[in-house]
Coordinates of C-alpha atoms and ligand atoms in Angstrom, one line a residue:
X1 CA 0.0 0.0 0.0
X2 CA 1.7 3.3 -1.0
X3 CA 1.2 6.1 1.7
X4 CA -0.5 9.2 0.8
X5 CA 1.4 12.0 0.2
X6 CA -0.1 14.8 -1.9
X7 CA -2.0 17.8 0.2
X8 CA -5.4 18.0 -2.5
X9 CA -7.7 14.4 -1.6
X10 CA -11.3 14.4 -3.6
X11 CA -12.6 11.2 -3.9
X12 CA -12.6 9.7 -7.5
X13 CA -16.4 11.0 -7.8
X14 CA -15.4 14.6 -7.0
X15 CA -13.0 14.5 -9.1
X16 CA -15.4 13.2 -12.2
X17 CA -17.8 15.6 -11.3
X18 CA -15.0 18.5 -11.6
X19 CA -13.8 17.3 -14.7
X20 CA -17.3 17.4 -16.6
X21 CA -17.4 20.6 -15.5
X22 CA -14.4 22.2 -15.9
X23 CA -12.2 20.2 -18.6
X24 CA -13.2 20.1 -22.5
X25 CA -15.5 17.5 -23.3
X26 CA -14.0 15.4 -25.7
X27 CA -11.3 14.3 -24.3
X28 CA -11.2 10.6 -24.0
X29 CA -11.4 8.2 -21.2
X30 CA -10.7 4.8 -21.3
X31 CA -13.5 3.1 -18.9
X32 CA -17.3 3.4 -18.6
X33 CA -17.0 5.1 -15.2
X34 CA -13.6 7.2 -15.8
X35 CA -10.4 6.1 -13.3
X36 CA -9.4 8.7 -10.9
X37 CA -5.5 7.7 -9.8
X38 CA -4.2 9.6 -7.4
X39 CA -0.8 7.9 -6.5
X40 CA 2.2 5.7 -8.3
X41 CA 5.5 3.9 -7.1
X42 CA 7.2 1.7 -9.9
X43 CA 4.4 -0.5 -11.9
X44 CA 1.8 0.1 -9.5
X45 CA -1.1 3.1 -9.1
X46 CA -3.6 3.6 -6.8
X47 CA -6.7 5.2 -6.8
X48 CA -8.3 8.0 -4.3
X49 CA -10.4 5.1 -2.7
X50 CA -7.0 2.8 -2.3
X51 CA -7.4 0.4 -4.9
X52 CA -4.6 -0.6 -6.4
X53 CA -3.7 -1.7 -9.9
X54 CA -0.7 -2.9 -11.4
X55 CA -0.1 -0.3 -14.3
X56 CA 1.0 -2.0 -17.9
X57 CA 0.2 1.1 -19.8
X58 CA 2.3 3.2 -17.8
X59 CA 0.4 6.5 -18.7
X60 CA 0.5 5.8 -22.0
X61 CA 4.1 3.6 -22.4
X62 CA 5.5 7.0 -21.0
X63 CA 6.6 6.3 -17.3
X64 CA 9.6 4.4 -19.1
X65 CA 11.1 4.4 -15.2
X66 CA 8.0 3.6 -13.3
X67 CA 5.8 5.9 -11.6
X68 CA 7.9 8.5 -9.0
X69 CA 10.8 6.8 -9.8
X70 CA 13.1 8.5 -6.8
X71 CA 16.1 9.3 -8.9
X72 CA 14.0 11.1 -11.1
X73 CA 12.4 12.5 -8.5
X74 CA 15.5 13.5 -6.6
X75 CA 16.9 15.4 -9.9
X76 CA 13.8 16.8 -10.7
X77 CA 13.6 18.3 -7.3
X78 CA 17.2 19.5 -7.2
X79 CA 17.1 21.1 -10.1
X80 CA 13.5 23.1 -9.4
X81 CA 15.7 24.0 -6.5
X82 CA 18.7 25.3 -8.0
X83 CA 17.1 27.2 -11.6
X84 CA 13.5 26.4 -12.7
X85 CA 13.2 28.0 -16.2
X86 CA 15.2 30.1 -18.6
X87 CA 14.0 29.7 -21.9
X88 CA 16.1 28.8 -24.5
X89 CA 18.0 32.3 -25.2
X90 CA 20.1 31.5 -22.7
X91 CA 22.4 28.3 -21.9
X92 CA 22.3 25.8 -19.9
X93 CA 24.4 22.8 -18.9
X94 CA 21.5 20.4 -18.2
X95 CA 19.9 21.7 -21.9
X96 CA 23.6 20.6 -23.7
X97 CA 23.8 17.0 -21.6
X98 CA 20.5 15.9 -22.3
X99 CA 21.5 16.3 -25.6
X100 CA 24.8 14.5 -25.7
X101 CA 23.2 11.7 -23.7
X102 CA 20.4 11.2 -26.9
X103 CA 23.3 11.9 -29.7
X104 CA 25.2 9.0 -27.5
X105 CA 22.3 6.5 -28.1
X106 CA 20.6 7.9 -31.6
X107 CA 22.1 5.8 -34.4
X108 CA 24.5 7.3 -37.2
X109 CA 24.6 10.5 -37.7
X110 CA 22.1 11.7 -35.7
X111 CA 23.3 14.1 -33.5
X112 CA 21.8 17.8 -33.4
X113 CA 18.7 17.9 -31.0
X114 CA 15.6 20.3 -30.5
X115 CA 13.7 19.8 -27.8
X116 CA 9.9 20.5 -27.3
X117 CA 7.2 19.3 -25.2
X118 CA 5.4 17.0 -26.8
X119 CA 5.6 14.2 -29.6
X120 CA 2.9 16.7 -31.7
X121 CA 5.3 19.7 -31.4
X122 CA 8.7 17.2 -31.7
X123 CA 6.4 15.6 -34.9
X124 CA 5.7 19.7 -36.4
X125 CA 9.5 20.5 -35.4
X126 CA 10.5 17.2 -38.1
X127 CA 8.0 18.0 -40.9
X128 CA 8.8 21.8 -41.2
X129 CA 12.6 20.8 -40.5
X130 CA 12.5 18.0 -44.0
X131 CA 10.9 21.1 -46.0
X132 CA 13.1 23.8 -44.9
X133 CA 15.9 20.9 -45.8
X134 CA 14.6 20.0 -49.4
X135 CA 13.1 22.8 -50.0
X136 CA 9.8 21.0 -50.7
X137 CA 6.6 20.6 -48.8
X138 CA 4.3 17.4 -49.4
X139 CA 4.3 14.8 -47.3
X140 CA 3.7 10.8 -47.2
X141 CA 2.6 9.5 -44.4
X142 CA 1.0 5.9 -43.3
X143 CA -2.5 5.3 -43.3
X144 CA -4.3 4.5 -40.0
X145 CA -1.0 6.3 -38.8
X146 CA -0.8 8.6 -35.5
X147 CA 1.1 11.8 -35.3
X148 CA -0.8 14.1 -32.5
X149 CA -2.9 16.5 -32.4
X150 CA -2.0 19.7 -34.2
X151 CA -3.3 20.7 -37.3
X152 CA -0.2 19.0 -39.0
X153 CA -0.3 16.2 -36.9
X154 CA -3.8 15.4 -37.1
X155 CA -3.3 15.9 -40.9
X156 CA -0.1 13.3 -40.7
X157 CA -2.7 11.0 -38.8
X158 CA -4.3 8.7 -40.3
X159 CA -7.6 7.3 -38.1
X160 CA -10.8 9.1 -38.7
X161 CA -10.9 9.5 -35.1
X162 CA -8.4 11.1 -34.5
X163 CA -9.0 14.0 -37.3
X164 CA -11.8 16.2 -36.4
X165 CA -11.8 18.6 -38.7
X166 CA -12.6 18.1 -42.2
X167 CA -10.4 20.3 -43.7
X168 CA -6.4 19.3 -43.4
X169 CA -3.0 20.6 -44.1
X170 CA -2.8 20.6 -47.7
X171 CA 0.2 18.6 -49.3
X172 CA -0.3 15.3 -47.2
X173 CA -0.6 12.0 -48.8
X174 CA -1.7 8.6 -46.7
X175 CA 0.4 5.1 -48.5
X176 CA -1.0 1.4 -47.2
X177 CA -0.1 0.5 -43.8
X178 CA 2.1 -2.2 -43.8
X179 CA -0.4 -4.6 -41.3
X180 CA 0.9 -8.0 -41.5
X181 CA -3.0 -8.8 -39.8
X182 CA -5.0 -7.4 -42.2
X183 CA -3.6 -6.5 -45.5
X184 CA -4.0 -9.7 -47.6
X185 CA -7.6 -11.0 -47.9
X186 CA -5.3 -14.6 -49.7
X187 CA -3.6 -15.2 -46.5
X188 CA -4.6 -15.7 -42.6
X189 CA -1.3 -13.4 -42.1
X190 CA 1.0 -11.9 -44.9
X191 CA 4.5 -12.0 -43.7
X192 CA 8.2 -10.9 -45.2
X193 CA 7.1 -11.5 -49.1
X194 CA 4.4 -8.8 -48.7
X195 CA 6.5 -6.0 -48.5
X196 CA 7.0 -5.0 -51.8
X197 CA 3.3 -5.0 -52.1
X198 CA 3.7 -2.1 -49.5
X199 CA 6.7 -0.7 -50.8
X200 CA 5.0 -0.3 -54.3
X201 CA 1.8 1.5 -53.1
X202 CA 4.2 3.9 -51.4
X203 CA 6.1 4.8 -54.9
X204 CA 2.5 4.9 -56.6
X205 CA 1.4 7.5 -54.1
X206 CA 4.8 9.4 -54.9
X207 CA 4.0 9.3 -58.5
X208 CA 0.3 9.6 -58.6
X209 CA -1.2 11.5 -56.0
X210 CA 2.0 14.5 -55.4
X211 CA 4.2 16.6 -57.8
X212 CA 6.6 14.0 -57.7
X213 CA 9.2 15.9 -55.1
X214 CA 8.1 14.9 -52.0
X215 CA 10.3 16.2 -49.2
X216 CA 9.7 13.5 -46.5
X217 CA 8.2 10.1 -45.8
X218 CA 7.1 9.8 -42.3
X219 CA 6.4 6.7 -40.2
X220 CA 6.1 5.2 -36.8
X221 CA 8.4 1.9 -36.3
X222 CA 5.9 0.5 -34.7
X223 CA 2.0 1.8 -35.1
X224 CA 1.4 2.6 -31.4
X225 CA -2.4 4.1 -32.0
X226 CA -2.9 1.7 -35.0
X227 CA -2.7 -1.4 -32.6
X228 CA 1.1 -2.2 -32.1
X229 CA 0.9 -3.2 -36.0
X230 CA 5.0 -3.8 -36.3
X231 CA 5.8 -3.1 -40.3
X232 CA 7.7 -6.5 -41.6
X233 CA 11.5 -6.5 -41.8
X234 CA 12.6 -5.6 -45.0
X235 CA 9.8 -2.8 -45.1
X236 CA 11.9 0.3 -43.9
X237 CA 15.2 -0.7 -45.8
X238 CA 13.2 -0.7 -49.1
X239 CA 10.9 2.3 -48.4
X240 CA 13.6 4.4 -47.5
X241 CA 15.1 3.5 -51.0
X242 CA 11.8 5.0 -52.1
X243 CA 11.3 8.0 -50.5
X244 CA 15.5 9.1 -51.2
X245 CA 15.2 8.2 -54.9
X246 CA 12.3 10.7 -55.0
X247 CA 14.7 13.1 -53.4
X248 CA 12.9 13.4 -49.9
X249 CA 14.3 12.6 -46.5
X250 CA 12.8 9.7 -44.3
X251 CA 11.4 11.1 -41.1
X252 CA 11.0 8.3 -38.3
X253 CA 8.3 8.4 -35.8
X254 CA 10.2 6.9 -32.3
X255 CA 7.1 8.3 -30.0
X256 CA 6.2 5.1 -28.6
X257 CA 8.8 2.5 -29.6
X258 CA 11.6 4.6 -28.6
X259 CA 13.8 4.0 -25.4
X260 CA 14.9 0.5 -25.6
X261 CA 10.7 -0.7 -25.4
X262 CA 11.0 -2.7 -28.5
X263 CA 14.3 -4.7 -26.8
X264 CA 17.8 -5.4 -27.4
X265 CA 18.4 -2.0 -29.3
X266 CA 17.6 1.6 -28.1
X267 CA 15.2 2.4 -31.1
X268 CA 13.0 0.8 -32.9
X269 CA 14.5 1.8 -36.5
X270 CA 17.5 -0.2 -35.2
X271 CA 16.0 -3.7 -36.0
X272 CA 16.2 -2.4 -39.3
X273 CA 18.9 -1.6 -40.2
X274 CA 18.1 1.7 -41.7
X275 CA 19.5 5.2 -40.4
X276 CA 16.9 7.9 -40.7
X277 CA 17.3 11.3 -41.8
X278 CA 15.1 12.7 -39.0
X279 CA 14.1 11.0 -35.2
X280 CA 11.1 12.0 -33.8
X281 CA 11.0 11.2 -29.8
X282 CA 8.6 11.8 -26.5
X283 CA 6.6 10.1 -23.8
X284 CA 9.2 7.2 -22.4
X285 CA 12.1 10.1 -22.4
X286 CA 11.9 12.2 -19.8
X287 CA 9.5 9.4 -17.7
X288 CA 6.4 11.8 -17.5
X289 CA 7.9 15.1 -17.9
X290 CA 6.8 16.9 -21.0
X291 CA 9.9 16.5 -23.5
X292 CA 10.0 16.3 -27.4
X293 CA 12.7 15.8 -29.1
X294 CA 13.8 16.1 -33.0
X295 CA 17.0 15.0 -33.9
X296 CA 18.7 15.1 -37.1
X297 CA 22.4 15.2 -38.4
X298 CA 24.8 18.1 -38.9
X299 CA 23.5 18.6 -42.4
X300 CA 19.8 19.0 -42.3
X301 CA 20.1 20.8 -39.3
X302 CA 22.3 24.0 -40.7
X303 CA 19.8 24.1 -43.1
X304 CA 17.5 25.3 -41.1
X305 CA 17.9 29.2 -41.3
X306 CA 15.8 31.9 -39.8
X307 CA 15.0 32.4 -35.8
X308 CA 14.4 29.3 -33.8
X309 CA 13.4 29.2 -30.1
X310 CA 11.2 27.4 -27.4
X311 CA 9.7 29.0 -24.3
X312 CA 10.0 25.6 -22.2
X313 CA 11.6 23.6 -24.7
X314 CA 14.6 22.2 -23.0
X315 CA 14.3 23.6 -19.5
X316 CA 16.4 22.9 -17.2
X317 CA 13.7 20.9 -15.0
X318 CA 12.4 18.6 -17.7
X319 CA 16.0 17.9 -19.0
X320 CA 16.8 16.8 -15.2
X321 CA 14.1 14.4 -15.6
X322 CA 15.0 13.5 -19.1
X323 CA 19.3 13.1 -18.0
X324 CA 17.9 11.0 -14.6
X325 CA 15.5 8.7 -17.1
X326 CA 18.4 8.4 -19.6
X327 CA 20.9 7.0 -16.7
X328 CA 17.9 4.6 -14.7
X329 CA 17.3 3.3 -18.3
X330 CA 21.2 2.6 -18.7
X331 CA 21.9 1.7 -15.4
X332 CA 19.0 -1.2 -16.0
X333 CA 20.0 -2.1 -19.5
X334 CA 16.2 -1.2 -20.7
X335 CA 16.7 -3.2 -23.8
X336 CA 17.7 -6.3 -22.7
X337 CA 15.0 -6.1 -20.1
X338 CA 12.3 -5.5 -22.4
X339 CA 13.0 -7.9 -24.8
X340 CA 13.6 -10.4 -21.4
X341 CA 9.9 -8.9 -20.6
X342 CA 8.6 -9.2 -23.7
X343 CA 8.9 -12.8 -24.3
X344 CA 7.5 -13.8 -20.8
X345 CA 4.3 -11.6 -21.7
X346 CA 4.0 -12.7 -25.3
X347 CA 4.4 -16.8 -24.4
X348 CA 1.3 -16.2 -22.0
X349 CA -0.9 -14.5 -24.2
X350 CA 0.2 -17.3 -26.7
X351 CA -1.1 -19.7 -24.6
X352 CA -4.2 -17.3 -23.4
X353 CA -4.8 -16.9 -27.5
X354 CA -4.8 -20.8 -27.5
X355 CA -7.7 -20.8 -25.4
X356 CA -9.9 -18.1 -27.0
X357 CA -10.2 -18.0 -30.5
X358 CA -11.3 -14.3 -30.5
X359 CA -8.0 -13.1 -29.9
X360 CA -7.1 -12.7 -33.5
X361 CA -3.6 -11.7 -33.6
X362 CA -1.0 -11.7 -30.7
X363 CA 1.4 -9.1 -31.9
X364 CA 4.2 -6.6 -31.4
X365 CA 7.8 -6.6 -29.9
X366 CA 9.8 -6.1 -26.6
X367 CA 7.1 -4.2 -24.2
X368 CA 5.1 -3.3 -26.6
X369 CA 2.4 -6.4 -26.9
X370 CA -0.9 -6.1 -28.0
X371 CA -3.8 -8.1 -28.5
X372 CA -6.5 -7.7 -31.6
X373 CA -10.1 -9.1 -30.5
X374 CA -12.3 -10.3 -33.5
X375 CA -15.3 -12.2 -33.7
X376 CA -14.2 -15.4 -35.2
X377 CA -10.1 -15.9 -36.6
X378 CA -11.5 -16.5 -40.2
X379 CA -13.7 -13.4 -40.9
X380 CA -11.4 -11.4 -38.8
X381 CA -14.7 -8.9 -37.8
X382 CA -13.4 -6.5 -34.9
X383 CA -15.3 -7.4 -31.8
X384 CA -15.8 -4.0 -30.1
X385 CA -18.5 -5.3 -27.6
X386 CA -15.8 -8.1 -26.0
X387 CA -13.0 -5.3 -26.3
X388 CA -15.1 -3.7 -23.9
X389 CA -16.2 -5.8 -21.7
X390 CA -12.5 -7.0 -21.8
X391 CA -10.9 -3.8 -20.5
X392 CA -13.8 -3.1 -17.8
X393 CA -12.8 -7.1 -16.6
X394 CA -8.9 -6.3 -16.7
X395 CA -9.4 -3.0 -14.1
X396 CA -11.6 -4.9 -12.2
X397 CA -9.3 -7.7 -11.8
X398 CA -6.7 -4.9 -11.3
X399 CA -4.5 -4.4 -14.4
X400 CA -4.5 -1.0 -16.5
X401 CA -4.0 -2.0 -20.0
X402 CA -4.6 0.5 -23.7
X403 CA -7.0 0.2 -26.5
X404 CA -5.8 1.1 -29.9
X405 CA -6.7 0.1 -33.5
X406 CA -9.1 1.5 -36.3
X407 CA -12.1 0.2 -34.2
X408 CA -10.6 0.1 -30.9
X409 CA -10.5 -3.4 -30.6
X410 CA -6.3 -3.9 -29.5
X411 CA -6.0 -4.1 -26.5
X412 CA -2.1 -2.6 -25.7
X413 CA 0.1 -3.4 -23.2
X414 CA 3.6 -1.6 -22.7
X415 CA 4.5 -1.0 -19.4
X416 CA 7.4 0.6 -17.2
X417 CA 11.0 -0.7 -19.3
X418 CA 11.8 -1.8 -16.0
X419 CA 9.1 -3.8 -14.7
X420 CA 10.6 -6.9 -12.5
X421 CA 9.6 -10.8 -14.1
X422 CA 7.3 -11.3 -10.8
X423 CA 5.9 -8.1 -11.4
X424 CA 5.1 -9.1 -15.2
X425 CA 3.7 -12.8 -13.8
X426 CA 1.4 -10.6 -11.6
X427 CA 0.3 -8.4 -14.3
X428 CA -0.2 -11.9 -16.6
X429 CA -2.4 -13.2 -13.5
X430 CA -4.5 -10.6 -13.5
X431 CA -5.2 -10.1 -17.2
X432 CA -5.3 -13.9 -17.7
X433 CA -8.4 -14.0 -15.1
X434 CA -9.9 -10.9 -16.9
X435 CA -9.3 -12.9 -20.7
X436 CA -10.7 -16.1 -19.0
X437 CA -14.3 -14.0 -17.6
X438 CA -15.1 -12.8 -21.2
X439 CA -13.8 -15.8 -23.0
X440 CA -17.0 -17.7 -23.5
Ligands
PLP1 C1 3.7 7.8 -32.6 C2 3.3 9.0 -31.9 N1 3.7 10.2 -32.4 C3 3.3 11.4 -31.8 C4 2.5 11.4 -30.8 C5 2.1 12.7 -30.1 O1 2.6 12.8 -28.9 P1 2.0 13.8 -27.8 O2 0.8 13.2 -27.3 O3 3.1 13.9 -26.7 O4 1.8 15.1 -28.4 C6 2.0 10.2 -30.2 C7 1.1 10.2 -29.1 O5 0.5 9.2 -28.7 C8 2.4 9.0 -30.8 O6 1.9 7.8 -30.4

């Protein structure tokens, strides 16, 4: 039980009832009745009420440290104590070593960094960065794709959700997504031999639907939004070919599969083999603090001219937490602990999948596992009715687990990059029991 600490203490239905009237409307919640937590330590969260859950979302595969992780905590702290907040016309030491501590792990020649506060404004800071570079400004993106929620990123988003407006950012064009699950009516699952299936669509979009002189191709290494769907090997080597003989830069989307989370390499891109022109990175970063980054190589980045500047972007606070979050993932070896991770959690949904033939596709890699729910295996339907019922069981049971997917029926699971094996066989326990009530 983790003692309370914090001085405000509503009750989860206070709390509710504030946010209806105070917050904007639209902004999602995961459960029926909404989830107040008011406290975290590592993998677990507790509620106002003191229930307790063990957390394998980790605020959206964000606390990369677990929750109040006391190192982070400790820097964060010390630095709010020493300097709070300069902006960026002035230097600072913490600003330059968060920097050098991303060059150190970013592959190639990736090594020039601007830092926001979000994936959207890390994602903005890429696209205008490959058109200042080529001097061009369409874009290719993926479709069912997620960027964030700026006009350019919803217009770089693919999910029809996720775009409220019907107007977008002119210049944007959506290729296949490469979804091993659901691209090829032939085959219960396409696998390596599809990808020049993808690969072509991407050069037909080139040629057909912009002038020709794209200046960037961006994509997520892993679809975190679209449902964990992980592109096939092969994919990124040949698109990249693409998008460079066309003369624009390849812009990779490390949001949610940066940090080690996939396993055995820091990024995603990694497994690869490719180097990207332009890294796009947030949420597992800084553990919870609000840090984007954008990191490209000498090159692109001195073409950038004009004025550039960030209010809070790289302040000294969030680059203690991001410098502390860096070194707990090192001093863990995050990698080799995800991809240790990931195979205990992915051999027992195998075997919960075995059970339950509406859990279509068991998919993803490292800490980043998901589960599609359909109807039957063969027709492939989504089943948003037992998705639902599925995540209500898996809080009740006490697990917080995602939804993603066109339909929200993937359920996602990426928790802390350093959660313990007992603390995964817990987590398995309790999602197992949830699977097991809305099996039949
Ligand atoms: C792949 C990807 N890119 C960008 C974003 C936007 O990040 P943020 O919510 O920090 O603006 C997200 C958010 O979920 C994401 O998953």
């Amino acid at each position: 039980m983790i003692e309370p600490s914090n001085t405000l203490d509503a009750t989860s239905a206070e709390t509710i009832h504030g946010r209806d009237e105070f917050l904007l409307p639209g902004m999602l919640h995961l459960y029926e009745e909404p989830l107040v937590l008011a406290e975290g330590n590592g993998v677990r969260v507790n509620d106002p009420e003191g229930n307790e859950y063990i957390d394998l979302f980790a605020g959206i595969l964000t606390t990369s440290v677990g929750h109040c992780n006391p190192n982070v905590v400790g820097a964060v702290t010390a630095q709010m104590k020493k300097l709070g907040h300069i902006s960026t016309l002035y230097g600072n030491e913490m600003h330059v070593e968060a920097a050098r501590k991303i060059a150190d792990i970013t592959p190639g020649m990736l090594n020039r960094t601007f830092f926001s506060n979000s994936g959207t404004e890390a994602v903005e800071t890429a696209l205008m960065m490959a058109c200042l570079a080529t001097g061009r400004s369409e874009i290719i993106a993926l479709r069912v794709g997620y960027h964030g929620r700026s006009f350019m990123a919803t217009s770089v988003t693919a999910h029809s959700g996720w775009r409220p407006l019907a107007t977008q950012v002119a210049g944007i064009k959506h290729a296949k997504s490469p979804n091993l699950y659901r691209c090829c009516p032939s085959k219960t699952r396409c696998d390596e031999t599809c990808v020049d299936k993808f690969v072509d669509d991407l050069e037909e979009v080139i040629v057909t639907t912009t002038n020709g002189r794209p200046a960037a191709f961006i994509a997520e290494t892993i679809m975190g939004v679209a449902g964990y769907v992980v592109p096939p090997m092969g994919y990124f080597e040949k698109a990249a070919e693409v998008i460079r003989h066309y003369g624009g830069l390849l812009v990779i989307d490390e949001v949610q599969a940066g940090f080690g989370r996939c396993g055995d390499h820091w990024f995603g891109i990694q497994h690869h083999g490719v180097e990207p022109d332009i890294m796009v990175m947030a949420k597992g970063i800084a553990n919870g603090a609000p840090v984007g980054a954008t990191v490209t190589t000498d090159e692109i980045a001195h073409l950038w001219k004009g004025k550039h500047i960030s209010t809070f972007g790289g302040n000294p606070v969030s680059m203690a937490a991001l410098c502390a979050t860096q070194d707990e993932l090192h001093r863990h070896n995050a990698p080799k602990n995800a991809r240790q991770r990931g195979d205990q959690l992915k051999e027992a949904l195998k075997e919960m999948q075995a059970r339950h033939p509406w859990m279509g596709d068991v998919r993803g890699m490292g800490l980043m596992q998901a589960i599609e729910v359909v109807k039957d295996p063969v027709s492939k339907e989504p089943d948003v009715e037992r998705t639902k019922r599925l995540l209500e069981a898996s809080r009740e049971e006490g697990v917080l687990v995602g939804l993603g997917g066109l339909y929200g029926t993937v359920v996602r699971i990426g928790p802390s990059l350093l959660i313990t094996e007992q603390e995964m066989a817990e987590g398995i326990e309790k999602l197992g029991k949830a699977v097991d009530r809305v099996g039949s």
